[in-house]
Amino acid sequence: MTGVFITFEGGDGAGKTTQLQLLVSWLEEHGHSYVLTREPGGTDVGVELREIILHRKGFLAPRAEALLYAADRAHHVHTVVRPALERGDVVVQDRFFDSSVAYQGAGRVLSETEVRDLSLWAVENLRPNLTIVLDVPADVARARRDSTRDVYDRLEAEADDFHERVREAYRRLAKEEPERIVIIDGQLPAEQIHQQVIDRVGKLLG
Ligand code: TYD
């Protein structure tokens, strides 16, 4: 595969959307062909799964939640991500398996190793070339969410201690895989974050 696979991670309210947009504008300016996509919900099937996972009312067993994210991921990678990488595109993706490790592993308290292995099976071991984690304390992220939306999905509605475990998990993952995962302070001005992102992406694209 000749393409480059870049994923963005972080808590809800970390500012991923802004940075994804800034990065794809930069790629466009520099003449790279790219695909901007996301999980959950990057395919037709995924949109239906996303609705179940995030918006269906009532209890969803943690392992069922983990399997639904993995199912979304399997279909998305098979039908969208791998074909794009095979064409040589840059794939810029909002969330990937690190989200499952952080949210279903550390957040729901399932085994992080098992959750990662489930996703790796789902995607036939596809790993990103670069993962950017936007790091924001749980209380700051909550204040941002409160100011931008009035309806919370299933995960956003979790208490701060859940989101603090998610944050800690991302920080740990970045220490474990420093060559793939970069942590950026999500409280910096958006333009400064973007500079740090394109420093890394620029090196990757050569
Ligand atoms: P996201 O699309 O980033 O949220 P939004 O567009 O509403 O800001 O992610 C949806 C939610 O799903 C988010 O709370 C994180 C969660 N999630 C997991 O728990 N596990 C996963 O594997 C993924 C991909 C997302």
PDB file of N, CA, C and O and ligand atoms in Angstrom, residues 12 16 38-40 50 54 69 73 94-96 99-100 103-104 149 153 155-156, ligand 1:
ATOM      1  N   ASP A  12     -13.939  13.831  23.949  1.00  0.00           N
ATOM      2  CA  ASP A  12     -15.011  14.619  23.328  1.00  0.00           C
ATOM      3  C   ASP A  12     -14.807  16.074  23.736  1.00  0.00           C
ATOM      4  O   ASP A  12     -14.709  16.380  24.912  1.00  0.00           O
ATOM      5  N   LYS A  16     -10.913  18.088  17.747  1.00  0.00           N
ATOM      6  CA  LYS A  16     -10.505  17.317  16.569  1.00  0.00           C
ATOM      7  C   LYS A  16     -11.086  17.874  15.278  1.00  0.00           C
ATOM      8  O   LYS A  16     -10.405  17.927  14.265  1.00  0.00           O
ATOM      9  N   ARG A  38     -14.376   8.951   9.092  1.00  0.00           N
ATOM     10  CA  ARG A  38     -14.468   8.875  10.545  1.00  0.00           C
ATOM     11  C   ARG A  38     -15.039   7.543  11.016  1.00  0.00           C
ATOM     12  O   ARG A  38     -15.675   6.803  10.258  1.00  0.00           O
ATOM     13  N   GLU A  39     -14.819   7.274  12.282  1.00  0.00           N
ATOM     14  CA  GLU A  39     -15.452   6.144  12.959  1.00  0.00           C
ATOM     15  C   GLU A  39     -16.039   6.650  14.274  1.00  0.00           C
ATOM     16  O   GLU A  39     -15.404   7.471  14.934  1.00  0.00           O
ATOM     17  N   PRO A  40     -17.192   6.163  14.683  1.00  0.00           N
ATOM     18  CA  PRO A  40     -18.058   5.302  13.886  1.00  0.00           C
ATOM     19  C   PRO A  40     -18.812   6.114  12.841  1.00  0.00           C
ATOM     20  O   PRO A  40     -18.997   7.313  13.005  1.00  0.00           O
ATOM     21  N   ARG A  50     -23.657   3.563  14.063  1.00  0.00           N
ATOM     22  CA  ARG A  50     -23.418   4.749  14.890  1.00  0.00           C
ATOM     23  C   ARG A  50     -24.686   5.164  15.636  1.00  0.00           C
ATOM     24  O   ARG A  50     -24.655   5.529  16.810  1.00  0.00           O
ATOM     25  N   LEU A  54     -24.577   5.193  19.621  1.00  0.00           N
ATOM     26  CA  LEU A  54     -24.548   6.485  20.319  1.00  0.00           C
ATOM     27  C   LEU A  54     -25.915   6.977  20.765  1.00  0.00           C
ATOM     28  O   LEU A  54     -26.015   7.712  21.742  1.00  0.00           O
ATOM     29  N   TYR A  69     -18.484  -1.199  17.783  1.00  0.00           N
ATOM     30  CA  TYR A  69     -17.430  -0.330  17.245  1.00  0.00           C
ATOM     31  C   TYR A  69     -16.497  -1.126  16.333  1.00  0.00           C
ATOM     32  O   TYR A  69     -16.067  -0.643  15.286  1.00  0.00           O
ATOM     33  N   ARG A  73     -15.756  -0.655  12.352  1.00  0.00           N
ATOM     34  CA  ARG A  73     -14.359  -0.497  11.923  1.00  0.00           C
ATOM     35  C   ARG A  73     -13.998  -1.504  10.838  1.00  0.00           C
ATOM     36  O   ARG A  73     -13.327  -1.154   9.854  1.00  0.00           O
ATOM     37  N   ASP A  94     -11.005  10.611  11.616  1.00  0.00           N
ATOM     38  CA  ASP A  94     -11.464  10.997  12.948  1.00  0.00           C
ATOM     39  C   ASP A  94     -11.740   9.717  13.737  1.00  0.00           C
ATOM     40  O   ASP A  94     -12.729   9.043  13.467  1.00  0.00           O
ATOM     41  N   ARG A  95     -10.819   9.362  14.625  1.00  0.00           N
ATOM     42  CA  ARG A  95     -10.888   8.182  15.513  1.00  0.00           C
ATOM     43  C   ARG A  95     -10.625   6.857  14.800  1.00  0.00           C
ATOM     44  O   ARG A  95     -11.065   6.629  13.679  1.00  0.00           O
ATOM     45  N   PHE A  96      -9.916   5.976  15.552  1.00  0.00           N
ATOM     46  CA  PHE A  96      -9.648   4.608  15.080  1.00  0.00           C
ATOM     47  C   PHE A  96      -9.514   3.742  16.321  1.00  0.00           C
ATOM     48  O   PHE A  96     -10.076   4.081  17.372  1.00  0.00           O
ATOM     49  N   SER A  99      -9.326   4.793  20.027  1.00  0.00           N
ATOM     50  CA  SER A  99     -10.560   5.204  20.710  1.00  0.00           C
ATOM     51  C   SER A  99     -11.168   4.036  21.465  1.00  0.00           C
ATOM     52  O   SER A  99     -11.650   4.189  22.587  1.00  0.00           O
ATOM     53  N   SER A 100     -11.177   2.870  20.839  1.00  0.00           N
ATOM     54  CA  SER A 100     -11.745   1.690  21.516  1.00  0.00           C
ATOM     55  C   SER A 100     -10.919   1.310  22.736  1.00  0.00           C
ATOM     56  O   SER A 100     -11.464   0.965  23.784  1.00  0.00           O
ATOM     57  N   TYR A 103     -11.736   4.241  25.303  1.00  0.00           N
ATOM     58  CA  TYR A 103     -13.130   4.357  25.790  1.00  0.00           C
ATOM     59  C   TYR A 103     -13.685   3.029  26.297  1.00  0.00           C
ATOM     60  O   TYR A 103     -14.261   2.972  27.379  1.00  0.00           O
ATOM     61  N   GLN A 104     -13.538   1.958  25.486  1.00  0.00           N
ATOM     62  CA  GLN A 104     -14.102   0.677  25.930  1.00  0.00           C
ATOM     63  C   GLN A 104     -13.136  -0.003  26.914  1.00  0.00           C
ATOM     64  O   GLN A 104     -13.578  -0.635  27.868  1.00  0.00           O
ATOM     65  N   ARG A 149     -23.204  22.227  22.453  1.00  0.00           N
ATOM     66  CA  ARG A 149     -24.353  21.373  22.101  1.00  0.00           C
ATOM     67  C   ARG A 149     -25.264  21.168  23.297  1.00  0.00           C
ATOM     68  O   ARG A 149     -24.839  21.269  24.451  1.00  0.00           O
ATOM     69  N   ASP A 153     -24.476  12.425  23.400  1.00  0.00           N
ATOM     70  CA  ASP A 153     -24.612  11.007  23.048  1.00  0.00           C
ATOM     71  C   ASP A 153     -24.199  10.144  24.244  1.00  0.00           C
ATOM     72  O   ASP A 153     -23.776  10.638  25.287  1.00  0.00           O
ATOM     73  N   LEU A 155     -21.696   8.315  25.062  1.00  0.00           N
ATOM     74  CA  LEU A 155     -20.367   8.413  25.655  1.00  0.00           C
ATOM     75  C   LEU A 155     -20.132   9.784  26.264  1.00  0.00           C
ATOM     76  O   LEU A 155     -19.582   9.913  27.351  1.00  0.00           O
ATOM     77  N   GLU A 156     -20.583  10.815  25.538  1.00  0.00           N
ATOM     78  CA  GLU A 156     -20.398  12.173  26.056  1.00  0.00           C
ATOM     79  C   GLU A 156     -21.083  12.343  27.403  1.00  0.00           C
ATOM     80  O   GLU A 156     -20.649  13.124  28.247  1.00  0.00           O
TER      81      GLU A 156
HETATM   82  P1  TYD B   1     -17.088  11.307  17.560  1.00  0.00           P
HETATM   83  O1  TYD B   1     -17.640  11.013  16.206  1.00  0.00           O
HETATM   84  O2  TYD B   1     -15.696  11.794  17.643  1.00  0.00           O
HETATM   85  O3  TYD B   1     -18.055  12.285  18.348  1.00  0.00           O
HETATM   86  P2  TYD B   1     -18.706  13.638  17.881  1.00  0.00           P
HETATM   87  O4  TYD B   1     -18.705  13.691  16.390  1.00  0.00           O
HETATM   88  O5  TYD B   1     -20.081  13.549  18.488  1.00  0.00           O
HETATM   89  O6  TYD B   1     -17.846  14.685  18.515  1.00  0.00           O
HETATM   90  O7  TYD B   1     -17.164   9.956  18.419  1.00  0.00           O
HETATM   91  C1  TYD B   1     -18.346   9.435  18.851  1.00  0.00           C
HETATM   92  C2  TYD B   1     -18.202   8.852  20.225  1.00  0.00           C
HETATM   93  O8  TYD B   1     -17.850   7.480  20.156  1.00  0.00           O
HETATM   94  C3  TYD B   1     -17.169   9.522  21.112  1.00  0.00           C
HETATM   95  O9  TYD B   1     -17.775   9.786  22.353  1.00  0.00           O
HETATM   96  C4  TYD B   1     -16.104   8.469  21.300  1.00  0.00           C
HETATM   97  C5  TYD B   1     -16.821   7.195  21.090  1.00  0.00           C
HETATM   98  N1  TYD B   1     -16.018   6.074  20.564  1.00  0.00           N
HETATM   99  C6  TYD B   1     -15.762   4.966  21.364  1.00  0.00           C
HETATM  100  O10 TYD B   1     -16.183   4.915  22.520  1.00  0.00           O
HETATM  101  N2  TYD B   1     -15.063   3.914  20.844  1.00  0.00           N
HETATM  102  C7  TYD B   1     -14.608   3.904  19.563  1.00  0.00           C
HETATM  103  O11 TYD B   1     -13.969   2.926  19.121  1.00  0.00           O
HETATM  104  C8  TYD B   1     -14.867   5.066  18.739  1.00  0.00           C
HETATM  105  C9  TYD B   1     -14.393   5.103  17.328  1.00  0.00           C
HETATM  106  C10 TYD B   1     -15.573   6.135  19.279  1.00  0.00           C
END
